[in-house]
Amino acid sequence: MTATATDSHRNGVDTAALFATLDAVKAQPEIARFQFRATNRWISGTHNRSTVDGFHGAKQDMAHEQPFELDADHPAVLVGRDHVPTPVEYLLHALAACLTAGIANVAAARGVTLTEVSSTVEGDIDLMGILGLADEVRNGYQQIRVHFALEGDDPARLRDLVDRSRARSAVFDVLTNGVPVAIDVSTS
Amino acid sequence: MTATATDSHRNGVDTAALFATLDAVKAQPEIARFQFRATNRWISGTHNRSTVDGFHGAKQDMAHEQPFELDADHPAVLVGRDHVPTPVEYLLHALAACLTAGIANVAAARGVTLTEVSSTVEGDIDLMGILGLADEVRNGYQQIRVHFALEGDDPARLRDLVDRSRARSAVFDVLTNGVPVAIDVSTS
């Protein structure tokens, strides 16, 4: 599949670059090994701030155009100051964002007309778990629901975009299948 | 355990409010059923924006002090514009933020002196998965590592904070154990 000059950009996706990336990775799979990173610092109470800057990929250390700062806190009803989103809301954003980017990429790659994508994400959580008041209640979300509304091509082609995006979404995979998380600590 | 006037705030955590919340939930467990929400809209290419505003809890619909907007995009090397963090970086932030808020809450509740908490989070991902080039490679992170550096009380008490926070972290639970995610689609 080769992009031509006339379809090298579609809905903001540089399809020529997308296919070039695919070809490059096929020729040299080790460039696909990435590492993303964040650093975080406690500010006060439940308020803390992450910085996202450097990452590794394509056999080199890289940096974003600029460092990004992301704050998190709890709402007042959960003993926070409510200045910024909660950690669990960032998870919902990550899920919607990953699936939506995938929908746009798949639409561009397959020549599907896409004019609008919006979504709502809901996550149910029973705080009896994290408050330590009920051992049988899990700490995290019990269920997450995503509703997508798409406009553009015919319905079957639009639904197919969502299926294909879900099948290749990094965040959907991590949230539904889990991932090993190792934690270590130094003190001073 | 009862908070007194002199220890009602510790390191920015309102311990009196924390214990009042625990007592309220013990008396009426249904107030602990929360639902967090995000809405997302595609902007262009891999760039999209979530809004985090309302949530449900304590038997009522509530709203943050103000709506928060969170953008996501891919870096240039992944066919994005690199204006904002990637979806998978938001996951790392959510994990660090949830564990750190928990460390601060546990320290306040247990009277452990805590002067600094910082962390680095790394996630390894092989893009052969999401690029659809190797079915045996998963789409998401293969492993996540968190390193915490704590200052304050003696090392054993500081390490205990991390253990207790991990044992009650909503994001750690979701990432390590997974959660059911239902997706539906409407088209027009």
XYZ file of C-alpha atoms in Angstrom:
376
model
C 0.000 0.000 0.000
C 1.604 3.232 -1.119
C 0.506 6.782 -0.446
C 0.381 9.130 -3.400
C 0.876 12.876 -3.406
C -2.834 13.524 -3.569
C -3.731 11.467 -0.490
C -0.631 12.067 1.606
C -2.671 13.938 4.208
C -6.128 12.857 5.265
C -7.952 14.378 8.205
C -4.694 15.651 9.625
C -2.985 12.243 9.422
C 0.208 12.266 7.362
C -0.463 8.944 5.666
C 2.832 9.062 3.748
C 4.686 9.269 7.073
C 2.464 6.550 8.515
C 3.295 4.120 5.702
C 6.983 5.125 5.824
C 6.995 4.290 9.540
C 5.436 0.898 8.849
C 8.051 0.168 6.179
C 10.913 1.281 8.428
C 9.754 -0.915 11.315
C 9.295 -3.915 9.012
C 12.906 -3.507 7.857
C 14.339 -2.943 11.335
C 12.044 -4.170 14.137
C 14.304 -2.910 16.952
C 13.333 0.695 16.195
C 9.851 -0.178 17.471
C 11.075 -0.703 21.050
C 9.934 2.393 22.947
C 10.051 3.510 26.554
C 7.810 6.285 27.842
C 8.569 8.069 31.112
C 7.118 10.431 33.672
C 8.550 11.974 36.823
C 6.276 13.033 39.663
C 6.689 15.238 42.713
C 4.403 15.560 45.722
C 3.210 19.118 46.319
C 0.833 19.003 49.301
C -1.893 16.700 50.539
C -3.265 14.706 47.614
C -1.903 17.231 45.094
C 1.114 16.235 42.994
C 2.607 17.037 39.603
C 4.120 14.902 36.850
C 6.531 16.063 34.181
C 6.525 14.270 30.832
C 9.526 15.063 28.670
C 11.999 12.492 27.395
C 11.262 9.107 25.898
C 13.221 6.421 24.094
C 12.472 5.002 20.677
C 13.944 4.347 17.253
C 17.191 3.395 19.052
C 17.698 6.846 20.578
C 16.664 9.046 23.473
C 14.245 11.704 22.319
C 12.373 14.568 23.932
C 8.999 16.133 23.283
C 9.016 19.608 21.729
C 8.572 20.893 25.274
C 8.182 19.306 28.726
C 4.542 18.880 29.802
C 3.367 19.288 33.384
C 0.338 17.342 34.562
C -1.202 17.937 37.973
C -3.491 15.590 39.865
C -5.514 15.991 43.044
C -8.600 14.555 44.689
C -11.929 16.394 44.718
C -12.967 18.058 47.986
C -15.367 15.218 48.809
C -12.316 12.929 48.730
C -10.204 15.145 50.980
C -8.481 16.998 48.145
C -8.528 20.583 46.945
C -10.174 19.862 43.564
C -7.766 22.091 41.644
C -7.088 19.509 38.921
C -8.363 16.108 37.702
C -8.056 12.978 39.811
C -5.684 10.134 38.894
C -8.601 7.885 37.906
C -9.998 10.552 35.567
C -6.648 10.620 33.751
C -7.169 6.898 33.046
C -10.501 7.624 31.332
C -8.879 10.381 29.267
C -6.019 8.071 28.251
C -8.501 5.427 27.076
C -10.656 7.821 25.020
C -7.560 9.510 23.563
C -5.861 6.267 22.508
C -8.977 4.831 20.863
C -9.737 8.134 19.105
C -6.200 8.507 17.730
C -6.458 4.946 16.454
C -9.815 5.606 14.782
C -8.319 8.615 12.969
C -5.219 6.684 11.898
C -7.195 3.692 10.635
C -9.629 5.963 8.758
C -6.726 7.734 7.053
C -4.899 4.515 6.214
C -8.010 2.835 4.790
C -9.501 5.872 3.052
C -12.636 6.020 5.194
C -14.297 9.448 5.359
C -14.453 10.657 8.941
C -15.850 14.066 9.847
C -16.428 13.819 13.596
C -15.517 11.563 16.520
C -16.738 12.193 20.037
C -16.934 9.905 23.017
C -18.017 9.695 26.607
C -16.274 7.445 29.119
C -17.678 6.413 32.486
C -15.935 4.436 35.204
C -17.724 2.960 38.233
C -15.763 2.768 41.469
C -16.839 1.866 45.000
C -14.632 3.765 47.451
C -15.208 1.127 50.155
C -12.161 -0.513 48.567
C -9.600 2.292 48.680
C -10.896 3.465 52.060
C -10.031 0.022 53.420
C -13.587 -0.562 54.649
C -14.472 -3.681 52.624
C -11.851 -6.233 51.620
C -14.192 -7.802 49.051
C -14.484 -4.513 47.112
C -11.670 -3.884 44.624
C -9.728 -0.622 44.796
C -10.092 0.342 41.155
C -12.867 0.717 38.634
C -15.347 -2.149 38.553
C -16.334 -1.370 34.983
C -15.602 1.229 32.320
C -18.017 2.082 29.490
C -17.106 4.022 26.351
C -19.691 5.409 23.958
C -18.455 6.633 20.580
C -20.424 8.834 18.168
C -18.926 8.921 14.668
C -19.915 10.881 11.579
C -18.726 10.448 8.027
C -18.840 7.329 5.880
C -21.580 4.687 5.976
C -22.317 3.154 9.403
C -20.684 -0.221 8.751
C -17.382 1.388 7.738
C -17.478 3.710 10.764
C -18.154 0.843 13.182
C -15.308 -1.089 11.601
C -12.937 1.790 12.475
C -13.796 1.442 16.156
C -13.299 -2.338 16.057
C -9.912 -1.982 14.369
C -8.786 0.772 16.735
C -9.780 -1.273 19.790
C -7.898 -4.273 18.397
C -4.674 -2.209 18.285
C -5.061 0.197 21.205
C -2.204 0.269 23.721
C -4.356 1.743 26.492
C -7.317 -0.602 25.874
C -4.899 -3.543 26.087
C -3.312 -2.347 29.337
C -6.652 -1.556 30.996
C -8.396 -4.770 29.998
C -5.489 -7.209 30.320
C -3.343 -5.594 32.997
C 0.409 -5.130 33.026
C 3.148 -6.043 35.536
C 4.077 -3.017 37.667
C 7.301 -3.169 39.708
C 7.764 -0.626 42.514
C 10.956 0.090 44.412
C 11.763 2.655 47.062
C 14.788 4.597 48.266
C 14.716 6.671 51.455
C 16.806 9.414 52.980
C -8.776 6.989 65.912
C -9.865 10.603 66.389
C -8.219 13.717 65.016
C -7.645 16.533 67.477
C -7.493 20.237 66.764
C -3.717 20.247 66.856
C -3.228 17.506 64.260
C -6.207 18.231 62.024
C -3.914 19.158 59.152
C -0.723 17.285 58.389
C 1.286 17.903 55.246
C -1.715 19.448 53.562
C -4.010 16.517 54.346
C -7.095 17.484 56.334
C -7.025 14.465 58.626
C -10.202 15.525 60.440
C -12.041 15.471 57.092
C -10.380 12.148 56.210
C -11.598 10.483 59.406
C -15.040 12.108 59.037
C -15.268 10.626 55.521
C -14.351 7.191 56.846
C -17.013 7.460 59.570
C -19.656 8.664 57.097
C -18.977 5.796 54.691
C -19.028 3.237 57.491
C -22.476 4.499 58.501
C -23.856 4.682 54.938
C -21.865 2.544 52.463
C -23.903 3.668 49.409
C -22.270 7.115 49.509
C -19.028 5.395 48.470
C -20.378 4.458 45.022
C -18.732 6.890 42.618
C -18.696 7.334 38.882
C -16.016 9.370 37.134
C -16.480 10.633 33.582
C -14.669 12.177 30.656
C -15.841 13.357 27.265
C -13.468 13.438 24.313
C -13.545 15.105 20.903
C -11.285 14.426 17.930
C -9.467 17.550 16.715
C -7.208 16.433 13.849
C -4.955 13.501 13.087
C -3.920 11.849 16.359
C -4.754 15.009 18.351
C -7.869 14.982 20.542
C -9.139 16.648 23.697
C -10.957 15.367 26.762
C -13.064 17.420 29.143
C -13.327 16.280 32.756
C -16.096 17.998 34.687
C -18.983 16.211 36.376
C -18.856 13.068 38.477
C -21.238 11.174 40.712
C -20.707 10.278 44.333
C -22.222 10.548 47.797
C -25.623 9.905 46.142
C -25.513 13.051 44.015
C -24.136 14.452 40.790
C -21.250 16.789 41.469
C -18.909 18.929 39.394
C -15.294 19.943 39.796
C -14.648 23.586 40.680
C -14.042 24.088 36.979
C -14.001 21.842 33.870
C -10.523 20.569 32.960
C -9.350 20.102 29.390
C -6.759 17.447 28.633
C -5.199 17.117 25.195
C -3.406 14.091 23.799
C -1.397 13.525 20.641
C 1.350 11.265 19.339
C 4.966 12.434 19.041
C 6.223 13.259 15.552
C 8.059 9.933 15.297
C 4.637 8.290 15.732
C 2.929 10.388 13.076
C 1.627 13.030 15.491
C 2.354 16.701 16.012
C 3.889 16.320 19.499
C 1.939 19.259 20.933
C 0.866 17.395 24.070
C 1.513 14.109 25.917
C 0.612 10.743 24.421
C -2.222 8.607 25.797
C 0.239 6.072 27.234
C 2.148 8.816 29.072
C -1.106 9.830 30.782
C -1.259 6.265 32.160
C 2.180 6.673 33.767
C 1.128 10.007 35.271
C -2.096 8.489 36.640
C -0.130 5.704 38.324
C 2.455 7.992 39.941
C -0.240 10.459 41.008
C -2.484 7.832 42.611
C 0.332 6.172 44.543
C 1.715 9.531 45.682
C -1.672 10.806 46.909
C -2.046 7.542 48.813
C 1.395 7.872 50.392
C 0.509 11.385 51.609
C -2.878 10.285 52.974
C -1.456 7.264 54.783
C 1.379 9.349 56.253
C -1.115 11.916 57.570
C -3.485 9.290 58.948
C -0.701 7.366 60.705
C 1.332 10.336 61.890
C 4.419 9.517 59.799
C 6.678 12.493 59.055
C 6.979 12.981 55.315
C 8.977 15.846 53.816
C 9.423 14.813 50.184
C 8.077 12.275 47.713
C 9.333 12.009 44.163
C 9.053 9.228 41.642
C 10.029 8.169 38.160
C 7.855 5.849 36.083
C 8.993 3.973 32.976
C 6.865 1.880 30.637
C 8.300 -0.426 27.958
C 6.280 -0.830 24.784
C 7.111 -2.550 21.497
C 5.255 -0.764 18.706
C 5.284 -3.906 16.531
C 2.016 -4.639 18.348
C 0.017 -1.486 17.675
C 1.430 -1.208 14.168
C -0.062 -4.616 13.441
C 3.299 -6.067 12.407
C 3.626 -8.874 14.973
C 0.604 -10.663 16.399
C 2.666 -12.145 19.237
C 3.583 -8.668 20.546
C 1.002 -7.099 22.834
C -0.317 -3.619 22.026
C 0.277 -2.089 25.438
C 3.122 -1.772 27.900
C 5.023 -4.967 28.545
C 6.209 -3.755 31.929
C 6.001 -0.616 34.060
C 8.572 0.280 36.724
C 8.096 2.898 39.447
C 10.923 4.194 41.594
C 9.983 6.221 44.671
C 12.369 8.434 46.661
C 10.979 9.429 50.070
C 12.359 11.704 52.754
C 11.152 12.150 56.310
C 10.737 9.515 58.996
C 12.952 6.433 59.419
C 13.334 4.197 56.358
C 11.122 1.351 57.591
C 8.189 3.701 58.234
C 8.656 5.372 54.833
C 8.743 2.034 52.995
C 5.622 0.980 54.861
C 3.812 4.034 53.431
C 4.532 2.857 49.889
C 3.342 -0.671 50.669
C 0.109 0.603 52.195
C -0.519 3.027 49.346
C 0.012 0.315 46.728
C -2.348 -1.986 48.616
C -5.139 0.623 48.297
C -4.362 2.348 44.987
C -7.191 2.479 42.466
C -4.857 3.005 39.492
C -2.374 0.307 40.577
C -5.287 -2.129 40.877
C -6.683 -1.276 37.433
C -3.284 -1.431 35.718
C -2.137 -4.675 37.314
C -5.447 -6.555 37.392
C -7.301 -5.096 34.420
C -10.910 -3.969 34.253
C -13.813 -4.806 31.910
C -14.211 -2.098 29.234
C -17.448 -2.023 27.203
C -17.490 -0.003 23.977
C -20.532 0.931 21.928
C -20.888 3.071 18.835
C -23.514 5.293 17.259
C -23.141 6.683 13.752
C -24.722 9.442 11.722
